[in-house]
Amino acid sequence: SMEDHEDAVSTLAATVHKKTDGNVFYVLLFLRSLAEEELLQYNFGTMRWHWDDEAVKAKLVTQNVATVLVDLLRSSVSESSQNALKVAACLGTSFSPSVVALALGEQDDVSSLSDTGSLDSSYVDELEEAGLLERESDEVLRFAHDQIQLSSLDLIPENHRISFKSKLGGILMKKMDRDRLDDHLFEVVSLRNSCTDAVPGDERVPMAKMNLRAGMKAAENGSFDMAKDYFKAGRELLGDAGWKDEPDMTIQLYSEGANASFVCGDFDTMRGLIDKVLARDISIEAKLRCYDIKMRALTAASDWAP
């Protein structure tokens, strides 16, 4: 019991509160960390908790919340579960454990993500028991706190994080069938887009098609800001060579990008994209979409100047 040494408890409470701002999650995290490092121990002889105030203060001064949680993950979670956390953190606050398994395959070494096999789902039980993950449904898990997701990302070396996300997106794109990919389209394409410069030459056209597909789906859902980003990524993947090698897709990426920009109120980008299409030596039919967008923009602005 701590009731008979309230002054000492008050000192501990004040120290922890100062570092955690009273956030319940952070308080529990620090107390767990103190116990695991034996800075906070229960003595069954005296039937009391014991701690060293100076050691606790030193720890709280030298380590912030994120550092403590990352250290806890590294020390108390198995290596395979850490690797699962890295992949899951890239997928969002909620994720499908089967998608994590699909990405990692038979190897849980995230430095060499595998294209075959599946991951033992025992990591789910471990992470649920540790209070790091919660179950939304049979097919969906979520991080118990947003800081856990952020710290799981921190398990990936910062200088490898972008390439890791891009590689993860590429593997999922190859391994998912069309229906499953459609269910996770935004997450997978966004991951692959993390480093478009690293996309090999023979994958740039298929990847541009995926961005066009994602952009159209986002626009259908009314998410035009997101759609605009996907169309832009598609244009960048094709480059100027797209006008010659993939003219239809390039025109669509520019035209739909102009429409998304118009809806978002980004008229400068809209005008730039429309002008590039209208300046090309292509058929009138290919330019109709841009003419339509331009007319709607002029009408909206009550500006009928040519």
PDB file of C-alpha atoms in Angstrom:
ATOM      1  CA  SER A   1       0.000   0.000   0.000  1.00  0.00           C
ATOM      2  CA  MET A   2       1.097   3.556  -0.671  1.00  0.00           C
ATOM      3  CA  GLU A   3      -1.352   5.148   1.750  1.00  0.00           C
ATOM      4  CA  ASP A   4       1.074   5.366   4.676  1.00  0.00           C
ATOM      5  CA  HIS A   5       3.798   7.256   2.819  1.00  0.00           C
ATOM      6  CA  GLU A   6       1.754   9.824   0.937  1.00  0.00           C
ATOM      7  CA  ASP A   7       4.554  12.417   0.856  1.00  0.00           C
ATOM      8  CA  ALA A   8       6.835  10.102  -1.085  1.00  0.00           C
ATOM      9  CA  VAL A   9       4.002   9.153  -3.425  1.00  0.00           C
ATOM     10  CA  SER A  10       3.236  12.820  -3.988  1.00  0.00           C
ATOM     11  CA  THR A  11       6.832  13.407  -5.002  1.00  0.00           C
ATOM     12  CA  LEU A  12       6.707  10.516  -7.481  1.00  0.00           C
ATOM     13  CA  ALA A  13       3.351  11.675  -8.818  1.00  0.00           C
ATOM     14  CA  ALA A  14       4.640  15.218  -9.307  1.00  0.00           C
ATOM     15  CA  THR A  15       7.717  13.963 -11.153  1.00  0.00           C
ATOM     16  CA  VAL A  16       5.705  11.746 -13.502  1.00  0.00           C
ATOM     17  CA  HIS A  17       3.043  14.394 -14.053  1.00  0.00           C
ATOM     18  CA  LYS A  18       5.667  16.955 -14.993  1.00  0.00           C
ATOM     19  CA  LYS A  19       6.949  14.742 -17.785  1.00  0.00           C
ATOM     20  CA  THR A  20       3.632  13.318 -19.004  1.00  0.00           C
ATOM     21  CA  ASP A  21       1.333  16.334 -18.544  1.00  0.00           C
ATOM     22  CA  GLY A  22      -1.079  13.951 -16.846  1.00  0.00           C
ATOM     23  CA  ASN A  23      -1.809  11.976 -20.030  1.00  0.00           C
ATOM     24  CA  VAL A  24      -3.089   8.639 -18.709  1.00  0.00           C
ATOM     25  CA  PHE A  25      -1.452   6.612 -21.478  1.00  0.00           C
ATOM     26  CA  TYR A  26       1.922   8.233 -20.887  1.00  0.00           C
ATOM     27  CA  VAL A  27       1.611   7.814 -17.106  1.00  0.00           C
ATOM     28  CA  LEU A  28       0.977   4.079 -17.482  1.00  0.00           C
ATOM     29  CA  LEU A  29       3.792   3.858 -20.000  1.00  0.00           C
ATOM     30  CA  PHE A  30       6.304   5.477 -17.660  1.00  0.00           C
ATOM     31  CA  LEU A  31       5.237   3.418 -14.662  1.00  0.00           C
ATOM     32  CA  ARG A  32       5.580   0.243 -16.713  1.00  0.00           C
ATOM     33  CA  SER A  33       8.994   1.401 -17.893  1.00  0.00           C
ATOM     34  CA  LEU A  34      10.102   2.112 -14.316  1.00  0.00           C
ATOM     35  CA  ALA A  35       8.951  -1.339 -13.189  1.00  0.00           C
ATOM     36  CA  GLU A  36      10.707  -3.126 -16.055  1.00  0.00           C
ATOM     37  CA  GLU A  37      13.952  -1.316 -15.253  1.00  0.00           C
ATOM     38  CA  GLU A  38      13.442  -2.107 -11.540  1.00  0.00           C
ATOM     39  CA  LEU A  39      13.368   1.566 -10.640  1.00  0.00           C
ATOM     40  CA  LEU A  40       9.928   0.891  -9.154  1.00  0.00           C
ATOM     41  CA  GLN A  41       9.597  -2.364  -7.182  1.00  0.00           C
ATOM     42  CA  TYR A  42       7.179  -3.960  -4.780  1.00  0.00           C
ATOM     43  CA  ASN A  43       8.756  -5.312  -1.614  1.00  0.00           C
ATOM     44  CA  PHE A  44       6.711  -8.183  -0.218  1.00  0.00           C
ATOM     45  CA  GLY A  45       8.605  -7.968   3.064  1.00  0.00           C
ATOM     46  CA  THR A  46       7.492  -4.422   3.821  1.00  0.00           C
ATOM     47  CA  MET A  47       4.338  -4.721   1.683  1.00  0.00           C
ATOM     48  CA  ARG A  48       5.258  -1.442   0.021  1.00  0.00           C
ATOM     49  CA  TRP A  49       6.329  -0.028  -3.301  1.00  0.00           C
ATOM     50  CA  HIS A  50       9.884   1.319  -3.313  1.00  0.00           C
ATOM     51  CA  TRP A  51      11.640   3.640  -5.728  1.00  0.00           C
ATOM     52  CA  ASP A  52      14.590   5.987  -5.945  1.00  0.00           C
ATOM     53  CA  ASP A  53      13.311   9.513  -6.541  1.00  0.00           C
ATOM     54  CA  GLU A  54      16.615  10.718  -7.973  1.00  0.00           C
ATOM     55  CA  ALA A  55      16.878   7.773 -10.402  1.00  0.00           C
ATOM     56  CA  VAL A  56      13.292   8.344 -11.530  1.00  0.00           C
ATOM     57  CA  LYS A  57      13.918  12.053 -12.051  1.00  0.00           C
ATOM     58  CA  ALA A  58      17.102  11.307 -14.003  1.00  0.00           C
ATOM     59  CA  LYS A  59      15.260   8.897 -16.293  1.00  0.00           C
ATOM     60  CA  LEU A  60      12.425  11.305 -16.930  1.00  0.00           C
ATOM     61  CA  VAL A  61      14.835  14.128 -17.707  1.00  0.00           C
ATOM     62  CA  THR A  62      16.882  12.138 -20.207  1.00  0.00           C
ATOM     63  CA  GLN A  63      14.075  10.310 -22.016  1.00  0.00           C
ATOM     64  CA  ASN A  64      10.929  11.642 -23.652  1.00  0.00           C
ATOM     65  CA  VAL A  65       7.726   9.688 -24.164  1.00  0.00           C
ATOM     66  CA  ALA A  66       8.547   8.556 -27.689  1.00  0.00           C
ATOM     67  CA  THR A  67      12.009   7.333 -26.723  1.00  0.00           C
ATOM     68  CA  VAL A  68      10.698   5.382 -23.755  1.00  0.00           C
ATOM     69  CA  LEU A  69       8.038   3.672 -25.841  1.00  0.00           C
ATOM     70  CA  VAL A  70      10.462   2.766 -28.627  1.00  0.00           C
ATOM     71  CA  ASP A  71      12.844   1.330 -26.028  1.00  0.00           C
ATOM     72  CA  LEU A  72       9.981  -0.655 -24.517  1.00  0.00           C
ATOM     73  CA  LEU A  73       9.020  -2.066 -27.893  1.00  0.00           C
ATOM     74  CA  ARG A  74      12.603  -3.111 -28.568  1.00  0.00           C
ATOM     75  CA  SER A  75      13.110  -4.688 -25.159  1.00  0.00           C
ATOM     76  CA  SER A  76       9.767  -6.349 -24.465  1.00  0.00           C
ATOM     77  CA  VAL A  77       8.433  -7.350 -27.893  1.00  0.00           C
ATOM     78  CA  SER A  78       9.840 -10.207 -29.965  1.00  0.00           C
ATOM     79  CA  GLU A  79      11.740  -9.388 -33.135  1.00  0.00           C
ATOM     80  CA  SER A  80       9.080 -10.892 -35.411  1.00  0.00           C
ATOM     81  CA  SER A  81       6.386  -8.840 -33.668  1.00  0.00           C
ATOM     82  CA  GLN A  82       8.509  -5.708 -34.004  1.00  0.00           C
ATOM     83  CA  ASN A  83       8.710  -6.329 -37.739  1.00  0.00           C
ATOM     84  CA  ALA A  84       4.959  -6.797 -37.886  1.00  0.00           C
ATOM     85  CA  LEU A  85       4.527  -3.490 -36.042  1.00  0.00           C
ATOM     86  CA  LYS A  86       6.729  -1.710 -38.590  1.00  0.00           C
ATOM     87  CA  VAL A  87       4.566  -2.888 -41.478  1.00  0.00           C
ATOM     88  CA  ALA A  88       1.308  -2.267 -39.608  1.00  0.00           C
ATOM     89  CA  ALA A  89       2.366   1.286 -38.697  1.00  0.00           C
ATOM     90  CA  CYS A  90       2.825   2.074 -42.389  1.00  0.00           C
ATOM     91  CA  LEU A  91      -0.734   0.898 -43.115  1.00  0.00           C
ATOM     92  CA  GLY A  92      -2.416   3.311 -40.701  1.00  0.00           C
ATOM     93  CA  THR A  93      -4.060   3.397 -37.291  1.00  0.00           C
ATOM     94  CA  SER A  94      -6.204   0.400 -38.297  1.00  0.00           C
ATOM     95  CA  PHE A  95      -5.022  -2.481 -40.452  1.00  0.00           C
ATOM     96  CA  SER A  96      -5.702  -6.034 -41.546  1.00  0.00           C
ATOM     97  CA  PRO A  97      -3.342  -8.613 -39.990  1.00  0.00           C
ATOM     98  CA  SER A  98      -3.621 -10.666 -43.177  1.00  0.00           C
ATOM     99  CA  VAL A  99      -2.170  -7.737 -45.147  1.00  0.00           C
ATOM    100  CA  VAL A 100       0.766  -7.586 -42.727  1.00  0.00           C
ATOM    101  CA  ALA A 101       1.292 -11.312 -43.225  1.00  0.00           C
ATOM    102  CA  LEU A 102       1.078 -10.908 -46.983  1.00  0.00           C
ATOM    103  CA  ALA A 103       3.763  -8.219 -46.919  1.00  0.00           C
ATOM    104  CA  LEU A 104       6.218 -10.004 -44.661  1.00  0.00           C
ATOM    105  CA  GLY A 105       5.762 -13.457 -46.134  1.00  0.00           C
ATOM    106  CA  GLU A 106       7.834 -16.280 -44.755  1.00  0.00           C
ATOM    107  CA  GLN A 107      10.635 -13.899 -43.768  1.00  0.00           C
ATOM    108  CA  ASP A 108       9.900 -11.418 -41.011  1.00  0.00           C
ATOM    109  CA  ASP A 109      13.109  -9.561 -41.809  1.00  0.00           C
ATOM    110  CA  VAL A 110      11.793  -6.203 -42.989  1.00  0.00           C
ATOM    111  CA  SER A 111      15.077  -5.405 -44.715  1.00  0.00           C
ATOM    112  CA  SER A 112      14.271  -8.104 -47.276  1.00  0.00           C
ATOM    113  CA  LEU A 113      10.512  -8.176 -47.583  1.00  0.00           C
ATOM    114  CA  SER A 114       9.476 -11.467 -49.149  1.00  0.00           C
ATOM    115  CA  ASP A 115       7.277 -12.092 -52.164  1.00  0.00           C
ATOM    116  CA  THR A 116       6.056 -15.516 -51.050  1.00  0.00           C
ATOM    117  CA  GLY A 117       4.608 -17.280 -48.072  1.00  0.00           C
ATOM    118  CA  SER A 118       2.774 -16.047 -45.019  1.00  0.00           C
ATOM    119  CA  LEU A 119       3.629 -14.883 -41.518  1.00  0.00           C
ATOM    120  CA  ASP A 120       2.639 -16.771 -38.393  1.00  0.00           C
ATOM    121  CA  SER A 121      -0.132 -14.708 -36.806  1.00  0.00           C
ATOM    122  CA  SER A 122       1.089 -15.429 -33.250  1.00  0.00           C
ATOM    123  CA  TYR A 123       2.385 -11.855 -33.139  1.00  0.00           C
ATOM    124  CA  VAL A 124      -1.236 -10.706 -32.889  1.00  0.00           C
ATOM    125  CA  ASP A 125      -1.729 -12.515 -29.566  1.00  0.00           C
ATOM    126  CA  GLU A 126       1.545 -11.159 -28.214  1.00  0.00           C
ATOM    127  CA  LEU A 127       0.777  -7.559 -29.131  1.00  0.00           C
ATOM    128  CA  GLU A 128      -2.825  -7.754 -27.906  1.00  0.00           C
ATOM    129  CA  GLU A 129      -1.693  -9.180 -24.568  1.00  0.00           C
ATOM    130  CA  ALA A 130       0.872  -6.373 -24.286  1.00  0.00           C
ATOM    131  CA  GLY A 131      -1.918  -3.831 -24.781  1.00  0.00           C
ATOM    132  CA  LEU A 132      -0.356  -2.455 -27.959  1.00  0.00           C
ATOM    133  CA  LEU A 133      -3.110  -3.558 -30.331  1.00  0.00           C
ATOM    134  CA  GLU A 134      -6.888  -3.789 -30.011  1.00  0.00           C
ATOM    135  CA  ARG A 135      -9.316  -5.771 -32.144  1.00  0.00           C
ATOM    136  CA  GLU A 136     -11.968  -3.869 -34.075  1.00  0.00           C
ATOM    137  CA  SER A 137     -13.306  -7.001 -35.773  1.00  0.00           C
ATOM    138  CA  ASP A 138     -12.146 -10.447 -36.877  1.00  0.00           C
ATOM    139  CA  GLU A 139     -10.353  -8.863 -39.831  1.00  0.00           C
ATOM    140  CA  VAL A 140      -9.231  -5.515 -38.426  1.00  0.00           C
ATOM    141  CA  LEU A 141      -6.818  -4.520 -35.662  1.00  0.00           C
ATOM    142  CA  ARG A 142      -5.966  -1.036 -34.469  1.00  0.00           C
ATOM    143  CA  PHE A 143      -3.169   0.517 -32.463  1.00  0.00           C
ATOM    144  CA  ALA A 144      -4.271   1.076 -28.878  1.00  0.00           C
ATOM    145  CA  HIS A 145      -2.881   4.624 -29.007  1.00  0.00           C
ATOM    146  CA  ASP A 146      -1.625   6.872 -31.779  1.00  0.00           C
ATOM    147  CA  GLN A 147       1.731   7.172 -30.007  1.00  0.00           C
ATOM    148  CA  ILE A 148       2.167   3.401 -30.331  1.00  0.00           C
ATOM    149  CA  GLN A 149       1.792   3.696 -34.095  1.00  0.00           C
ATOM    150  CA  LEU A 150       4.273   6.581 -34.246  1.00  0.00           C
ATOM    151  CA  SER A 151       6.778   4.705 -32.105  1.00  0.00           C
ATOM    152  CA  SER A 152       6.348   1.608 -34.270  1.00  0.00           C
ATOM    153  CA  LEU A 153       7.327   3.750 -37.251  1.00  0.00           C
ATOM    154  CA  ASP A 154      10.361   4.899 -35.271  1.00  0.00           C
ATOM    155  CA  LEU A 155      11.502   1.275 -35.162  1.00  0.00           C
ATOM    156  CA  ILE A 156      12.356   1.776 -38.856  1.00  0.00           C
ATOM    157  CA  PRO A 157      15.639   3.721 -39.218  1.00  0.00           C
ATOM    158  CA  GLU A 158      14.757   7.230 -40.352  1.00  0.00           C
ATOM    159  CA  ASN A 159      17.054   7.116 -43.391  1.00  0.00           C
ATOM    160  CA  HIS A 160      15.329   3.931 -44.595  1.00  0.00           C
ATOM    161  CA  ARG A 161      11.733   4.852 -43.780  1.00  0.00           C
ATOM    162  CA  ILE A 162      10.728   6.301 -47.159  1.00  0.00           C
ATOM    163  CA  SER A 163      12.278   3.479 -49.163  1.00  0.00           C
ATOM    164  CA  PHE A 164      10.726   0.948 -46.768  1.00  0.00           C
ATOM    165  CA  LYS A 165       7.238   2.366 -47.374  1.00  0.00           C
ATOM    166  CA  SER A 166       7.751   2.424 -51.126  1.00  0.00           C
ATOM    167  CA  LYS A 167       9.032  -1.164 -51.179  1.00  0.00           C
ATOM    168  CA  LEU A 168       6.122  -2.269 -49.008  1.00  0.00           C
ATOM    169  CA  GLY A 169       3.658  -0.677 -51.422  1.00  0.00           C
ATOM    170  CA  GLY A 170       5.343  -2.395 -54.374  1.00  0.00           C
ATOM    171  CA  ILE A 171       5.166  -5.834 -52.742  1.00  0.00           C
ATOM    172  CA  LEU A 172       1.501  -5.462 -51.824  1.00  0.00           C
ATOM    173  CA  MET A 173       0.714  -4.263 -55.332  1.00  0.00           C
ATOM    174  CA  LYS A 174       2.282  -7.401 -56.809  1.00  0.00           C
ATOM    175  CA  LYS A 175       0.865  -9.898 -54.329  1.00  0.00           C
ATOM    176  CA  MET A 176      -2.755  -8.714 -54.029  1.00  0.00           C
ATOM    177  CA  ASP A 177      -5.389  -9.807 -56.521  1.00  0.00           C
ATOM    178  CA  ARG A 178      -7.425  -7.071 -58.193  1.00  0.00           C
ATOM    179  CA  ASP A 179     -10.386  -7.213 -55.800  1.00  0.00           C
ATOM    180  CA  ARG A 180      -8.221  -7.127 -52.697  1.00  0.00           C
ATOM    181  CA  LEU A 181      -6.053  -4.388 -54.139  1.00  0.00           C
ATOM    182  CA  ASP A 182      -9.165  -2.329 -54.834  1.00  0.00           C
ATOM    183  CA  ASP A 183     -10.110  -2.619 -51.155  1.00  0.00           C
ATOM    184  CA  HIS A 184      -6.696  -1.272 -50.120  1.00  0.00           C
ATOM    185  CA  LEU A 185      -6.023   0.873 -53.186  1.00  0.00           C
ATOM    186  CA  PHE A 186      -5.356   4.196 -51.466  1.00  0.00           C
ATOM    187  CA  GLU A 187      -3.038   2.750 -48.818  1.00  0.00           C
ATOM    188  CA  VAL A 188      -1.018   0.671 -51.278  1.00  0.00           C
ATOM    189  CA  VAL A 189      -0.624   3.367 -53.947  1.00  0.00           C
ATOM    190  CA  SER A 190       0.232   6.016 -51.348  1.00  0.00           C
ATOM    191  CA  LEU A 191       2.924   3.754 -49.911  1.00  0.00           C
ATOM    192  CA  ARG A 192       4.431   3.144 -53.341  1.00  0.00           C
ATOM    193  CA  ASN A 193       4.281   6.876 -54.061  1.00  0.00           C
ATOM    194  CA  SER A 194       6.511   7.533 -51.034  1.00  0.00           C
ATOM    195  CA  CYS A 195       9.523   7.328 -53.349  1.00  0.00           C
ATOM    196  CA  THR A 196       8.493   7.505 -57.005  1.00  0.00           C
ATOM    197  CA  ASP A 197      12.073   8.234 -58.041  1.00  0.00           C
ATOM    198  CA  ALA A 198      12.982   4.700 -56.965  1.00  0.00           C
ATOM    199  CA  VAL A 199      10.328   3.059 -59.159  1.00  0.00           C
ATOM    200  CA  PRO A 200      12.176   1.068 -61.889  1.00  0.00           C
ATOM    201  CA  GLY A 201      11.654   2.070 -65.501  1.00  0.00           C
ATOM    202  CA  ASP A 202       9.610  -1.009 -66.396  1.00  0.00           C
ATOM    203  CA  GLU A 203       7.235  -0.357 -63.482  1.00  0.00           C
ATOM    204  CA  ARG A 204       6.586   3.332 -64.103  1.00  0.00           C
ATOM    205  CA  VAL A 205       3.770   2.907 -66.631  1.00  0.00           C
ATOM    206  CA  PRO A 206       1.879   0.299 -64.539  1.00  0.00           C
ATOM    207  CA  MET A 207       2.382   2.509 -61.490  1.00  0.00           C
ATOM    208  CA  ALA A 208       1.038   5.532 -63.376  1.00  0.00           C
ATOM    209  CA  LYS A 209      -2.034   3.457 -64.251  1.00  0.00           C
ATOM    210  CA  MET A 210      -2.497   2.621 -60.578  1.00  0.00           C
ATOM    211  CA  ASN A 211      -2.333   6.324 -59.707  1.00  0.00           C
ATOM    212  CA  LEU A 212      -4.910   7.079 -62.379  1.00  0.00           C
ATOM    213  CA  ARG A 213      -7.140   4.349 -60.963  1.00  0.00           C
ATOM    214  CA  ALA A 214      -6.699   5.653 -57.411  1.00  0.00           C
ATOM    215  CA  GLY A 215      -7.317   9.230 -58.521  1.00  0.00           C
ATOM    216  CA  MET A 216     -10.541   8.320 -60.298  1.00  0.00           C
ATOM    217  CA  LYS A 217     -11.757   6.369 -57.254  1.00  0.00           C
ATOM    218  CA  ALA A 218     -10.902   9.248 -54.928  1.00  0.00           C
ATOM    219  CA  ALA A 219     -12.745  11.702 -57.202  1.00  0.00           C
ATOM    220  CA  GLU A 220     -15.792   9.414 -57.266  1.00  0.00           C
ATOM    221  CA  ASN A 221     -15.728   9.495 -53.463  1.00  0.00           C
ATOM    222  CA  GLY A 222     -15.525  13.289 -53.457  1.00  0.00           C
ATOM    223  CA  SER A 223     -11.933  13.343 -52.159  1.00  0.00           C
ATOM    224  CA  PHE A 224     -10.578  15.725 -54.785  1.00  0.00           C
ATOM    225  CA  ASP A 225      -7.519  16.821 -52.796  1.00  0.00           C
ATOM    226  CA  MET A 226      -6.444  13.192 -52.637  1.00  0.00           C
ATOM    227  CA  ALA A 227      -7.339  12.668 -56.302  1.00  0.00           C
ATOM    228  CA  LYS A 228      -5.217  15.657 -57.305  1.00  0.00           C
ATOM    229  CA  ASP A 229      -2.173  14.112 -55.611  1.00  0.00           C
ATOM    230  CA  TYR A 230      -2.643  10.757 -57.341  1.00  0.00           C
ATOM    231  CA  PHE A 231      -3.017  12.373 -60.773  1.00  0.00           C
ATOM    232  CA  LYS A 232       0.120  14.438 -60.131  1.00  0.00           C
ATOM    233  CA  ALA A 233       2.096  11.332 -59.149  1.00  0.00           C
ATOM    234  CA  GLY A 234       0.916   9.600 -62.326  1.00  0.00           C
ATOM    235  CA  ARG A 235       2.093  12.513 -64.480  1.00  0.00           C
ATOM    236  CA  GLU A 236       5.471  12.555 -62.752  1.00  0.00           C
ATOM    237  CA  LEU A 237       5.924   8.828 -63.283  1.00  0.00           C
ATOM    238  CA  LEU A 238       5.322   9.145 -67.025  1.00  0.00           C
ATOM    239  CA  GLY A 239       7.215  12.399 -67.499  1.00  0.00           C
ATOM    240  CA  ASP A 240       7.307  14.147 -70.873  1.00  0.00           C
ATOM    241  CA  ALA A 241       7.762  10.767 -72.586  1.00  0.00           C
ATOM    242  CA  GLY A 242       4.175   9.975 -71.647  1.00  0.00           C
ATOM    243  CA  TRP A 243       2.830  12.236 -74.408  1.00  0.00           C
ATOM    244  CA  LYS A 244       4.487   9.940 -76.951  1.00  0.00           C
ATOM    245  CA  ASP A 245       4.478   6.542 -75.246  1.00  0.00           C
ATOM    246  CA  GLU A 246       1.165   6.675 -73.360  1.00  0.00           C
ATOM    247  CA  PRO A 247      -0.808   9.563 -74.913  1.00  0.00           C
ATOM    248  CA  ASP A 248      -4.299   8.487 -73.797  1.00  0.00           C
ATOM    249  CA  MET A 249      -3.308   7.954 -70.181  1.00  0.00           C
ATOM    250  CA  THR A 250      -1.261  11.147 -70.129  1.00  0.00           C
ATOM    251  CA  ILE A 251      -4.172  13.215 -71.463  1.00  0.00           C
ATOM    252  CA  GLN A 252      -6.470  11.674 -68.845  1.00  0.00           C
ATOM    253  CA  LEU A 253      -4.016  12.358 -66.018  1.00  0.00           C
ATOM    254  CA  TYR A 254      -3.759  15.995 -67.093  1.00  0.00           C
ATOM    255  CA  SER A 255      -7.480  16.449 -67.749  1.00  0.00           C
ATOM    256  CA  GLU A 256      -8.658  14.783 -64.537  1.00  0.00           C
ATOM    257  CA  GLY A 257      -5.915  16.577 -62.624  1.00  0.00           C
ATOM    258  CA  ALA A 258      -7.262  19.866 -63.993  1.00  0.00           C
ATOM    259  CA  ASN A 259     -10.787  18.925 -62.924  1.00  0.00           C
ATOM    260  CA  ALA A 260      -9.649  17.987 -59.395  1.00  0.00           C
ATOM    261  CA  SER A 261      -7.707  21.256 -59.161  1.00  0.00           C
ATOM    262  CA  PHE A 262     -10.791  23.186 -60.293  1.00  0.00           C
ATOM    263  CA  VAL A 263     -12.981  21.570 -57.634  1.00  0.00           C
ATOM    264  CA  CYS A 264     -10.310  22.275 -54.981  1.00  0.00           C
ATOM    265  CA  GLY A 265     -10.079  25.911 -56.033  1.00  0.00           C
ATOM    266  CA  ASP A 266      -6.480  25.572 -57.224  1.00  0.00           C
ATOM    267  CA  PHE A 267      -7.035  27.571 -60.399  1.00  0.00           C
ATOM    268  CA  ASP A 268      -3.367  28.195 -61.187  1.00  0.00           C
ATOM    269  CA  THR A 269      -2.659  24.463 -61.372  1.00  0.00           C
ATOM    270  CA  MET A 270      -5.879  23.935 -63.315  1.00  0.00           C
ATOM    271  CA  ARG A 271      -4.938  26.531 -65.925  1.00  0.00           C
ATOM    272  CA  GLY A 272      -1.419  25.134 -66.261  1.00  0.00           C
ATOM    273  CA  LEU A 273      -2.676  21.595 -66.901  1.00  0.00           C
ATOM    274  CA  ILE A 274      -5.363  22.710 -69.325  1.00  0.00           C
ATOM    275  CA  ASP A 275      -2.923  24.876 -71.281  1.00  0.00           C
ATOM    276  CA  LYS A 276      -0.528  21.931 -71.676  1.00  0.00           C
ATOM    277  CA  VAL A 277      -3.270  19.719 -73.088  1.00  0.00           C
ATOM    278  CA  LEU A 278      -4.693  22.368 -75.413  1.00  0.00           C
ATOM    279  CA  ALA A 279      -1.209  23.184 -76.726  1.00  0.00           C
ATOM    280  CA  ARG A 280      -0.591  19.593 -77.849  1.00  0.00           C
ATOM    281  CA  ASP A 281      -1.058  18.512 -81.442  1.00  0.00           C
ATOM    282  CA  ILE A 282      -3.876  16.112 -80.661  1.00  0.00           C
ATOM    283  CA  SER A 283      -7.462  15.693 -81.787  1.00  0.00           C
ATOM    284  CA  ILE A 284     -10.274  17.995 -80.703  1.00  0.00           C
ATOM    285  CA  GLU A 285     -11.966  14.985 -79.143  1.00  0.00           C
ATOM    286  CA  ALA A 286      -8.969  14.462 -76.865  1.00  0.00           C
ATOM    287  CA  LYS A 287      -9.187  18.080 -75.756  1.00  0.00           C
ATOM    288  CA  LEU A 288     -12.936  18.135 -75.045  1.00  0.00           C
ATOM    289  CA  ARG A 289     -12.592  17.310 -71.343  1.00  0.00           C
ATOM    290  CA  CYS A 290     -10.254  20.266 -70.836  1.00  0.00           C
ATOM    291  CA  TYR A 291     -12.504  22.604 -72.829  1.00  0.00           C
ATOM    292  CA  ASP A 292     -15.408  21.545 -70.622  1.00  0.00           C
ATOM    293  CA  ILE A 293     -13.442  22.205 -67.416  1.00  0.00           C
ATOM    294  CA  LYS A 294     -12.266  25.566 -68.724  1.00  0.00           C
ATOM    295  CA  MET A 295     -15.812  26.609 -69.568  1.00  0.00           C
ATOM    296  CA  ARG A 296     -17.077  25.603 -66.136  1.00  0.00           C
ATOM    297  CA  ALA A 297     -14.249  27.534 -64.497  1.00  0.00           C
ATOM    298  CA  LEU A 298     -14.967  30.622 -66.569  1.00  0.00           C
ATOM    299  CA  THR A 299     -18.661  30.379 -65.750  1.00  0.00           C
ATOM    300  CA  ALA A 300     -17.914  29.996 -62.042  1.00  0.00           C
ATOM    301  CA  ALA A 301     -15.670  33.050 -62.156  1.00  0.00           C
ATOM    302  CA  SER A 302     -18.113  34.990 -64.373  1.00  0.00           C
ATOM    303  CA  ASP A 303     -15.149  35.630 -66.625  1.00  0.00           C
ATOM    304  CA  TRP A 304     -15.899  35.084 -70.307  1.00  0.00           C
ATOM    305  CA  ALA A 305     -12.605  36.464 -71.563  1.00  0.00           C
ATOM    306  CA  PRO A 306     -10.859  34.182 -74.080  1.00  0.00           C
TER     307      PRO A 306
END
